[in-house]
PDB file of C-alpha atoms and ligand atoms in Angstrom:
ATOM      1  CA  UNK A   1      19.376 -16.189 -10.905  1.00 97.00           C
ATOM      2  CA  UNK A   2      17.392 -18.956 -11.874  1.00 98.00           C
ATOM      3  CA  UNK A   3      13.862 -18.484 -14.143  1.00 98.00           C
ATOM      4  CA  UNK A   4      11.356 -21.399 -14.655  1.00 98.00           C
ATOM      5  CA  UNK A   5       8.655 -20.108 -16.616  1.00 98.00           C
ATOM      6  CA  UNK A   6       5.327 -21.785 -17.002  1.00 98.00           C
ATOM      7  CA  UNK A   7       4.158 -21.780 -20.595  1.00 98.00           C
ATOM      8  CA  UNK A   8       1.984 -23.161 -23.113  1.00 98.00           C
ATOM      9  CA  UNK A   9       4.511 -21.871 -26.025  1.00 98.00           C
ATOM     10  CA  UNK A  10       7.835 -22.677 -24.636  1.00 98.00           C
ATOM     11  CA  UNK A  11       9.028 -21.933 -28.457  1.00 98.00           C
ATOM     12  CA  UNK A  12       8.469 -18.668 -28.325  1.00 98.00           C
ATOM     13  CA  UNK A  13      11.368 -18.331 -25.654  1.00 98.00           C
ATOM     14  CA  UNK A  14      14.118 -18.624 -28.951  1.00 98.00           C
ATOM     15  CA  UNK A  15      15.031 -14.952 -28.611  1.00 97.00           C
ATOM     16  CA  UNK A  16      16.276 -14.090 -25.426  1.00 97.00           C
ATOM     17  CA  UNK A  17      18.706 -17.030 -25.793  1.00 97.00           C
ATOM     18  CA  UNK A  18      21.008 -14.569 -28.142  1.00 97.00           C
ATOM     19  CA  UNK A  19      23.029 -11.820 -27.726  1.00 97.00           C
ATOM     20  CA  UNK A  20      24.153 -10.721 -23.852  1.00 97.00           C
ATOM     21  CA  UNK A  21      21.262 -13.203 -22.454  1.00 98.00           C
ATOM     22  CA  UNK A  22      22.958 -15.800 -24.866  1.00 98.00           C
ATOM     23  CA  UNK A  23      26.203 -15.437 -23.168  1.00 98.00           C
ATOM     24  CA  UNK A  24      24.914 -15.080 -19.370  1.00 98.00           C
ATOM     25  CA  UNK A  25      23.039 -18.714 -20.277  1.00 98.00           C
ATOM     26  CA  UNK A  26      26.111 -20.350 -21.477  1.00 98.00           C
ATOM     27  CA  UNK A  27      27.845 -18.874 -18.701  1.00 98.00           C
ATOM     28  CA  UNK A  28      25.369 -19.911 -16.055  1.00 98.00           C
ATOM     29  CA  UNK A  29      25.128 -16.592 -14.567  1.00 98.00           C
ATOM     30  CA  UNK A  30      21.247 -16.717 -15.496  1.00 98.00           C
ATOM     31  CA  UNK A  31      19.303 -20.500 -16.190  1.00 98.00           C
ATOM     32  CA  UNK A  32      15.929 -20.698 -17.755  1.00 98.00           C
ATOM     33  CA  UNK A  33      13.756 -23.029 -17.438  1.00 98.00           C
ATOM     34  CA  UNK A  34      11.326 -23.523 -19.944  1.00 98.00           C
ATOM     35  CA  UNK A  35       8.291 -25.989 -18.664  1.00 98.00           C
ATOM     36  CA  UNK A  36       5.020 -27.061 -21.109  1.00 98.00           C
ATOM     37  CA  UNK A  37       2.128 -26.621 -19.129  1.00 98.00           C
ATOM     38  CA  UNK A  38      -0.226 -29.058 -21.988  1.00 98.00           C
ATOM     39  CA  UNK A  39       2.994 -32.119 -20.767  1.00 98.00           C
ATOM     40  CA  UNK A  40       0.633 -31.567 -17.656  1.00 98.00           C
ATOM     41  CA  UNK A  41      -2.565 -32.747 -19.259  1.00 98.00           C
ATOM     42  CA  UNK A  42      -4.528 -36.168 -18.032  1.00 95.00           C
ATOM     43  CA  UNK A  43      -6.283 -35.505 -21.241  1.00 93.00           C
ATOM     44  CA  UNK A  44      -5.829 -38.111 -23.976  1.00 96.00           C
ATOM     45  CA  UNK A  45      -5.851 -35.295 -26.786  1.00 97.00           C
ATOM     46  CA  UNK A  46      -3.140 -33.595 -24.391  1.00 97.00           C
ATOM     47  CA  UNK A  47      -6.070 -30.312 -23.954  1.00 97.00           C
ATOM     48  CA  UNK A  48      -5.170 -27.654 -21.558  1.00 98.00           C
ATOM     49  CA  UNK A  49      -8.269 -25.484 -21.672  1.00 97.00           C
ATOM     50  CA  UNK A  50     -11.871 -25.075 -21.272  1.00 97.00           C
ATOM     51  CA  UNK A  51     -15.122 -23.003 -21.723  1.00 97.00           C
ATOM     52  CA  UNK A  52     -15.471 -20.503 -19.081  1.00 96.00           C
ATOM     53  CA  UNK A  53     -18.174 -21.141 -16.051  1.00 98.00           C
ATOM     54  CA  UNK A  54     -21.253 -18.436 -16.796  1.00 97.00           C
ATOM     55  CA  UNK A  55     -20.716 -18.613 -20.439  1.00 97.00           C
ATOM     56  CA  UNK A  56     -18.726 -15.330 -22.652  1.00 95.00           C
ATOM     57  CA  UNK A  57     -15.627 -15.504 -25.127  1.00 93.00           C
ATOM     58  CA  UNK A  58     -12.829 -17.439 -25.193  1.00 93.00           C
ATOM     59  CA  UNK A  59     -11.195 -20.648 -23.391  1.00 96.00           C
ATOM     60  CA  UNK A  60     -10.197 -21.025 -19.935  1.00 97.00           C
ATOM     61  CA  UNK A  61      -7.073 -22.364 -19.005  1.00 97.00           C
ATOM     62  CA  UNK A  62      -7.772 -25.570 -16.421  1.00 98.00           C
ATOM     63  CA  UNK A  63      -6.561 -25.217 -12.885  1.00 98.00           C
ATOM     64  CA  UNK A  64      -5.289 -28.761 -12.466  1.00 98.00           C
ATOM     65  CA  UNK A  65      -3.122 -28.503 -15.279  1.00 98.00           C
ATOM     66  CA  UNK A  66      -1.413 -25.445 -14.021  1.00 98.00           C
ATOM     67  CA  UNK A  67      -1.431 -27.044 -10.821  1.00 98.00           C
ATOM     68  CA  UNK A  68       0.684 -29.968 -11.657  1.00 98.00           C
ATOM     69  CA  UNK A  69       2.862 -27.943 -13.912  1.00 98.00           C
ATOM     70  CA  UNK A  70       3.823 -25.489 -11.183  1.00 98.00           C
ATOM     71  CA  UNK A  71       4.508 -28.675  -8.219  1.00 97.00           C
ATOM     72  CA  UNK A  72       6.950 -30.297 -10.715  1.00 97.00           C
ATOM     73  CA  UNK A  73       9.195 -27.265  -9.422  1.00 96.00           C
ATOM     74  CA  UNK A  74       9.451 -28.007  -6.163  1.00 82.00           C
ATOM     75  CA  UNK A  75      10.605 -24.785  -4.516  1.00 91.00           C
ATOM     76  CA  UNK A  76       8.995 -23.156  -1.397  1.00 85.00           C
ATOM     77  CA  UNK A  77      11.578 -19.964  -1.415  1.00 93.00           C
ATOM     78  CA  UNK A  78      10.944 -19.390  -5.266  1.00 98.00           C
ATOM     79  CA  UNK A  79       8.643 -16.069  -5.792  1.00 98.00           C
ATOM     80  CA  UNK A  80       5.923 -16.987  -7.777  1.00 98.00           C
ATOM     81  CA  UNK A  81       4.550 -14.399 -10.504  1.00 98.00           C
ATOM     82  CA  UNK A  82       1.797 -13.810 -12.835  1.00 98.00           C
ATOM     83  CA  UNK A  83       2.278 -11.965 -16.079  1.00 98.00           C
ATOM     84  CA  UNK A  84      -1.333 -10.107 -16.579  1.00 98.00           C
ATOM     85  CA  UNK A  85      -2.135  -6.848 -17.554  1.00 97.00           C
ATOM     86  CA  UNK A  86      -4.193  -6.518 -13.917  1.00 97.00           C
ATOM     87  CA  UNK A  87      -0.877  -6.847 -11.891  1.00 97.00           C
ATOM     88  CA  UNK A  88       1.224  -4.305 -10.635  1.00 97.00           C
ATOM     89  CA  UNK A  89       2.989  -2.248 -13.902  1.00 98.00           C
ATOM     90  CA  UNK A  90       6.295  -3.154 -13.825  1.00 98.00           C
ATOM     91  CA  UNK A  91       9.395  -0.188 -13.753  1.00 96.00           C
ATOM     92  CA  UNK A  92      13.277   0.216 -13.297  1.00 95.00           C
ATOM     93  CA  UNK A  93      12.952  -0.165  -9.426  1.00 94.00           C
ATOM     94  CA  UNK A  94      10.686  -2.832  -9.593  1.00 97.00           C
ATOM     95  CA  UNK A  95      13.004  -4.904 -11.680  1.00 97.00           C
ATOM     96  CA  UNK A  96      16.157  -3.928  -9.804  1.00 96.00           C
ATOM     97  CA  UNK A  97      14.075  -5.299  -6.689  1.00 96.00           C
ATOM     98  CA  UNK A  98      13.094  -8.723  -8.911  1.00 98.00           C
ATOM     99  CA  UNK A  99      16.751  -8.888  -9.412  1.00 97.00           C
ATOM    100  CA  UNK A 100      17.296  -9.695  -5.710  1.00 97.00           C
ATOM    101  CA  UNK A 101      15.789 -13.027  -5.518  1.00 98.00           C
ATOM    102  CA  UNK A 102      16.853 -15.896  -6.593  1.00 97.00           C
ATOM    103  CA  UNK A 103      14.409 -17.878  -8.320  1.00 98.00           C
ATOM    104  CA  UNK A 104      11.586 -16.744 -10.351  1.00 98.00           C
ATOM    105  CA  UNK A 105       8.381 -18.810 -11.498  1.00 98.00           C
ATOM    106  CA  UNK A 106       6.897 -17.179 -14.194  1.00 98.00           C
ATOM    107  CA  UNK A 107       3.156 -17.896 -15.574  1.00 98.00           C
ATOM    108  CA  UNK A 108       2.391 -16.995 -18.367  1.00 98.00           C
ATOM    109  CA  UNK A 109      -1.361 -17.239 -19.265  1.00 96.00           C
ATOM    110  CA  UNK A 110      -2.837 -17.095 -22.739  1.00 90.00           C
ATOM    111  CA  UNK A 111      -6.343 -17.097 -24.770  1.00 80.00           C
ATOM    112  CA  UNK A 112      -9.292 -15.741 -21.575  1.00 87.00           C
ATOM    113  CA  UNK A 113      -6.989 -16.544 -18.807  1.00 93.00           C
ATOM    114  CA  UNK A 114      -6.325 -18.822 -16.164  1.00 98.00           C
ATOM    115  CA  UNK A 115      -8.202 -20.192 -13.895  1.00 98.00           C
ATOM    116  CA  UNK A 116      -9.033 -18.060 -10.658  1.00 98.00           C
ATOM    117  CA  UNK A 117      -8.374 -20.788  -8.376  1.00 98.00           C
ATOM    118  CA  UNK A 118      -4.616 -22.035  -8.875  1.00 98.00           C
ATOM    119  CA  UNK A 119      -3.843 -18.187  -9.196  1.00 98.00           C
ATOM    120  CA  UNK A 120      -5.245 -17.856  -5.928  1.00 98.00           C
ATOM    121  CA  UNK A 121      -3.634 -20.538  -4.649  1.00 98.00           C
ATOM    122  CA  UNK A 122       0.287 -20.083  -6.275  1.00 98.00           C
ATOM    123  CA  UNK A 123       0.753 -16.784  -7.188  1.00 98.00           C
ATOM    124  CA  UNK A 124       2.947 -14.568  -5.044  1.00 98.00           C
ATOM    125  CA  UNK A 125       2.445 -11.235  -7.428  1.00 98.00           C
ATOM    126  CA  UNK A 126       0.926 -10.221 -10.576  1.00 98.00           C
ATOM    127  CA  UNK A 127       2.984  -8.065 -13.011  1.00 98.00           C
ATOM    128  CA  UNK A 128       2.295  -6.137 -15.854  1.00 98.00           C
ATOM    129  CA  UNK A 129       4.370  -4.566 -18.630  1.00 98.00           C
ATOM    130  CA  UNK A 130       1.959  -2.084 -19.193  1.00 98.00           C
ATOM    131  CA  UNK A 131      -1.525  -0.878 -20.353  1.00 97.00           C
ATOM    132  CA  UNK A 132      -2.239  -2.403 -22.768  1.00 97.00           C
ATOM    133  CA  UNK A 133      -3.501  -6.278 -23.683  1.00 96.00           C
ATOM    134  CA  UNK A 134      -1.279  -8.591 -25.005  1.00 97.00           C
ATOM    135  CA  UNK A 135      -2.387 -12.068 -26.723  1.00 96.00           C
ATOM    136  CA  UNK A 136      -0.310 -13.944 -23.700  1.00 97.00           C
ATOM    137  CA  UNK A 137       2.154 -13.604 -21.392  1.00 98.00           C
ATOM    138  CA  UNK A 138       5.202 -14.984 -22.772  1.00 98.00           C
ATOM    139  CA  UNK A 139       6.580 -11.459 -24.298  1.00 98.00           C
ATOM    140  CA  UNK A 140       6.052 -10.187 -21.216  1.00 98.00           C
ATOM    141  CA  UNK A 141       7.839 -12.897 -19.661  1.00 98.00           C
ATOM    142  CA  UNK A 142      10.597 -12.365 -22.035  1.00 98.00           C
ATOM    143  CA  UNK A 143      10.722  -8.522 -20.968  1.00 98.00           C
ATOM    144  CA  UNK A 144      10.299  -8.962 -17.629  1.00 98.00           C
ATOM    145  CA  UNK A 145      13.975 -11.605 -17.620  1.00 98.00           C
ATOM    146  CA  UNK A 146      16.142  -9.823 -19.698  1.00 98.00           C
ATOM    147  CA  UNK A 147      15.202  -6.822 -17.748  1.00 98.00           C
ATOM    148  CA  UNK A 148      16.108  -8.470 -14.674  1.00 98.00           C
ATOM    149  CA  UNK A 149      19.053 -10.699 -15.675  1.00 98.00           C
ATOM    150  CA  UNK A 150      20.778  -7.200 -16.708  1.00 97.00           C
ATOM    151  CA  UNK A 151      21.213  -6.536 -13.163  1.00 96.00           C
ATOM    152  CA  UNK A 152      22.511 -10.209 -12.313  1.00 97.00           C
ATOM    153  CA  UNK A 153      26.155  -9.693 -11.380  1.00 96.00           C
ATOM    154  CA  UNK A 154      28.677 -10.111 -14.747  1.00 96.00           C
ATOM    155  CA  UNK A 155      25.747 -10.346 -17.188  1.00 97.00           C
ATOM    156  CA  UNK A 156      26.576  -6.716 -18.307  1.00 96.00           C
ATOM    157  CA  UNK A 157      29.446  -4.252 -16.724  1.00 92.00           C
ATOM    158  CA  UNK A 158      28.364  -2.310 -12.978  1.00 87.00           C
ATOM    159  CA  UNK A 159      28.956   0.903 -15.252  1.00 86.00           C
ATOM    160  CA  UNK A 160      26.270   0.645 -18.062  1.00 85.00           C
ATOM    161  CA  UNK A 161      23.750  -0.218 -15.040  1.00 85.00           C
ATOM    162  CA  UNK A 162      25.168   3.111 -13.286  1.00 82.00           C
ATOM    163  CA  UNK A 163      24.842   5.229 -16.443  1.00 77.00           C
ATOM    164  CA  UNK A 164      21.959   4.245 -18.041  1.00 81.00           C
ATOM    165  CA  UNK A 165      18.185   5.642 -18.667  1.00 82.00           C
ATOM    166  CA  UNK A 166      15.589   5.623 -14.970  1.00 84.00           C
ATOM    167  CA  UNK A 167      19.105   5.291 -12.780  1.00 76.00           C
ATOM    168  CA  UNK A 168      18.493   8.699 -10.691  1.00 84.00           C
ATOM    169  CA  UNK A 169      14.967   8.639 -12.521  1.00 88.00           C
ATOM    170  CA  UNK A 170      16.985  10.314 -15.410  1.00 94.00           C
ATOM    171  CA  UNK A 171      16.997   9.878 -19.222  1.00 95.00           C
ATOM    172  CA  UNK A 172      20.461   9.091 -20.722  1.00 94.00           C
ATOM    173  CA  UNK A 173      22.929  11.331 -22.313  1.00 96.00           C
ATOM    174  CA  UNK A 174      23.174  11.223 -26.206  1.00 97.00           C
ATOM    175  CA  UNK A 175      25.820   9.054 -27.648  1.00 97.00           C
ATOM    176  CA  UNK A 176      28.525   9.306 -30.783  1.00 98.00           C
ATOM    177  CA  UNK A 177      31.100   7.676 -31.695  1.00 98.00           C
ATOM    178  CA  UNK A 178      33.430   7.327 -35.107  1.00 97.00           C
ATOM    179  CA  UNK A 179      33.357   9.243 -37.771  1.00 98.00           C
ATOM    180  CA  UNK A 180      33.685  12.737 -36.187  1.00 98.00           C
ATOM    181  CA  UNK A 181      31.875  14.467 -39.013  1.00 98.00           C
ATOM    182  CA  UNK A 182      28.750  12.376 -40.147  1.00 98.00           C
ATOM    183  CA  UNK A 183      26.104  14.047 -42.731  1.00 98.00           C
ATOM    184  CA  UNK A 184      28.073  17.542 -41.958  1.00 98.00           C
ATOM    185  CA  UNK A 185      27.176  16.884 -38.333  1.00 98.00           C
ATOM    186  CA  UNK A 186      30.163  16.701 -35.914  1.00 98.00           C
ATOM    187  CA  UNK A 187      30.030  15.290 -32.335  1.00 98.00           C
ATOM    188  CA  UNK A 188      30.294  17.826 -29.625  1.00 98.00           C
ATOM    189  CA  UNK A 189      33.086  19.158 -28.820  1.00 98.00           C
ATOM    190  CA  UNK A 190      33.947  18.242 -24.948  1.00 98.00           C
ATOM    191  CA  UNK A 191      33.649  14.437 -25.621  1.00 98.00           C
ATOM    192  CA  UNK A 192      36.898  15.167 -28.078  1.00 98.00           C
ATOM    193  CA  UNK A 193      38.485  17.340 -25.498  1.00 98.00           C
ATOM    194  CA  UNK A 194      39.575  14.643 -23.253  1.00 98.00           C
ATOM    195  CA  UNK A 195      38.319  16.482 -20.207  1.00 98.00           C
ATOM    196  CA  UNK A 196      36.927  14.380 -18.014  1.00 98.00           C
ATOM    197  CA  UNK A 197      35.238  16.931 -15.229  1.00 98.00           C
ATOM    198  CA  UNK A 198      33.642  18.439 -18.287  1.00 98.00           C
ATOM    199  CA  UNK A 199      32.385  15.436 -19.943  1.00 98.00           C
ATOM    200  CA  UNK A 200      30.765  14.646 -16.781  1.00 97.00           C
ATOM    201  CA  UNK A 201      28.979  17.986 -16.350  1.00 98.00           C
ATOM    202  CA  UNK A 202      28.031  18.064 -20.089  1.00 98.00           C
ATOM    203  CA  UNK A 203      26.291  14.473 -19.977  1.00 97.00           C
ATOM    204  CA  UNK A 204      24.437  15.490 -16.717  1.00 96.00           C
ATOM    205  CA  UNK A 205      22.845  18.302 -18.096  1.00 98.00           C
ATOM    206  CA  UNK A 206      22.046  16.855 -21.162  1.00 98.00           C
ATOM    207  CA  UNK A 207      20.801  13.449 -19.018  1.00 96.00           C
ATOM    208  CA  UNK A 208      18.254  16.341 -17.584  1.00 96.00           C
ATOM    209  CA  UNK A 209      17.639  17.969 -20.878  1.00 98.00           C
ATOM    210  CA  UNK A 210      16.559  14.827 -22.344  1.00 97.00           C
ATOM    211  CA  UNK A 211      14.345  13.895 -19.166  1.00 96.00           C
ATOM    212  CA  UNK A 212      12.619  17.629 -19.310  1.00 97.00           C
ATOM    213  CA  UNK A 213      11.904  17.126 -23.046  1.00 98.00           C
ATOM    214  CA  UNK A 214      10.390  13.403 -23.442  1.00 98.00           C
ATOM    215  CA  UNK A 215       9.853  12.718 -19.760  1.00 96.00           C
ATOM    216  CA  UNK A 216       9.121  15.829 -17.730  1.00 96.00           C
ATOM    217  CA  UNK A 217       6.799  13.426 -15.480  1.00 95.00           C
ATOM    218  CA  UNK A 218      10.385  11.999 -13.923  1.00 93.00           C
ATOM    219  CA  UNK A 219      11.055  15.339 -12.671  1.00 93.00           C
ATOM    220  CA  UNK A 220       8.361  15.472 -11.101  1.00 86.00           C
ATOM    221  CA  UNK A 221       8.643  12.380  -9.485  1.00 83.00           C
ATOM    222  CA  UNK A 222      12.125  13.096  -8.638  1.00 76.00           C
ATOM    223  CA  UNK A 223      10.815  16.823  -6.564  1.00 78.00           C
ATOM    224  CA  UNK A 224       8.072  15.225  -4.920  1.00 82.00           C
ATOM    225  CA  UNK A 225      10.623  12.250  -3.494  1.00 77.00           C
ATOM    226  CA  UNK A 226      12.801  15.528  -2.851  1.00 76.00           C
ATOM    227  CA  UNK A 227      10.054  17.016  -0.471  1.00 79.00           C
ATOM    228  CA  UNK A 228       8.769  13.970   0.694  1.00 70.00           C
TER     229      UNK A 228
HETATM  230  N1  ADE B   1      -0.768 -10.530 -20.705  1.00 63.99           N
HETATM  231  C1  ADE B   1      -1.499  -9.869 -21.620  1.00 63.99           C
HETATM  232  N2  ADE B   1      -1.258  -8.578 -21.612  1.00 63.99           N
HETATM  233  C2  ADE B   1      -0.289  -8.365 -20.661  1.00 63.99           C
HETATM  234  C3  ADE B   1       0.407  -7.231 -20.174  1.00 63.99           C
HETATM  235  N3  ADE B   1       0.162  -5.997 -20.640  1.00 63.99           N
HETATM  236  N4  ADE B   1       1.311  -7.397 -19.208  1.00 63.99           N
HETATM  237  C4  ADE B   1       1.545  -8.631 -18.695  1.00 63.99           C
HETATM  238  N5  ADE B   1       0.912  -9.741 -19.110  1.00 63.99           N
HETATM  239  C5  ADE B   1       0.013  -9.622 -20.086  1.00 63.99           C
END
């Protein structure tokens, strides 16, 4: 899976090149590419941005500049999106389905915005992370490819994917492990018993105890795909 992500603040990348993400990099199962939109500029003092047409707060980012930034790419079959808190907000399934293409061009906008025009004209999709406004897109850049990479094959094992929180539109089971007695509290019983049928039961219906409590929304989603 390859990312090239459009940015003004391609520093701001440094931490999702640790950890798992670290290793899937060095291991080119994922690449990211990290491009400077202001190298783009024709403008002597290297300036990306402008006042906005009509007058109101803020600076607009300039169309040209984007423009140029996004044809040094070169890639027709790359999807194209837009991290803004207008797009579509972005879940489990819509990540899994992200995770089947095989290049993503990420721009990420900052200060007003960006220019109507080369939006228009590049952008395949507009994503959010949620509702809420952020001061640019490049954390939710960052959230949106270390989501995704997780289901690139080898980054992490088929099993944690399987088992973990929104697969089934569940919550996860509770975990423990060593020591057996912490602050007088002792982990429950069947995951010392060894008894595999009855771990499995016992994590199911705490996976739906969990989802009733914090997310009883899920269930609901989950009956009305049921009777749909
Ligand atoms: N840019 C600013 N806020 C955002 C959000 N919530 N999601 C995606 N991009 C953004």
């Amino acid at each position: 899976m390859k990312f090239d992500v459009l940015t003004l603040f391609p520093q701001s990348f440094e931490p999702i090149k640790q950890s798992i993400l670290g290793r899937a990099l060095e291991k080119n199962l994922i690449s990211l590419n990290l491009i400077n939109i202001r190298d783009f500029s024709k403008d002597k003092h290297k300036k990306v941005d402008d006042t906005p047409y009509g007058g109101g707060a803020g600076m607009v980012i300039k169309p040209d500049v984007v423009y140029d930034a996004y044809k040094s790419i070169e890639d027709k079959n790359a999807k194209v999106i837009y991290l803004s808190p207008q797009g579509n907000v972005l879940n489990q399934k819509k990540v899994e389905s992200l995770s089947k293409e095989e290049h993503l061009i990420l721009l990420c906008g900052h200060y007003e915005g960006i220019d109507q025009r080369v939006i228009d004209e590049i952008v395949d999709e507009e994503v959010s992370i949620g509702d809420y406004v952020l001061t640019g897109g490049e954390i939710p850049a960052m959230v949106l490819i270390d989501s995704v990479s997780r289901y690139v094959e080898g980054v992490i094992t088929k099993e944690s994917i399987e088992e973990e929180s929104f697969s089934n539109n569940l919550l996860e089971y509770p975990h423990y492990t060593r020591p057996e007695v912490f602050l007088d509290k002792k982990v429950p019983e069947v995951l010392l018993s060894g008894h595999h049928e009855n771990i499995r039961k016992w994590r199911e219906e705490q996976s739906l105890k969990n989802t009733y409590q914090k997310r009883p929304d899920l269930l609901k989603e989950n009956n009305d795909m049921i009777k749909n």
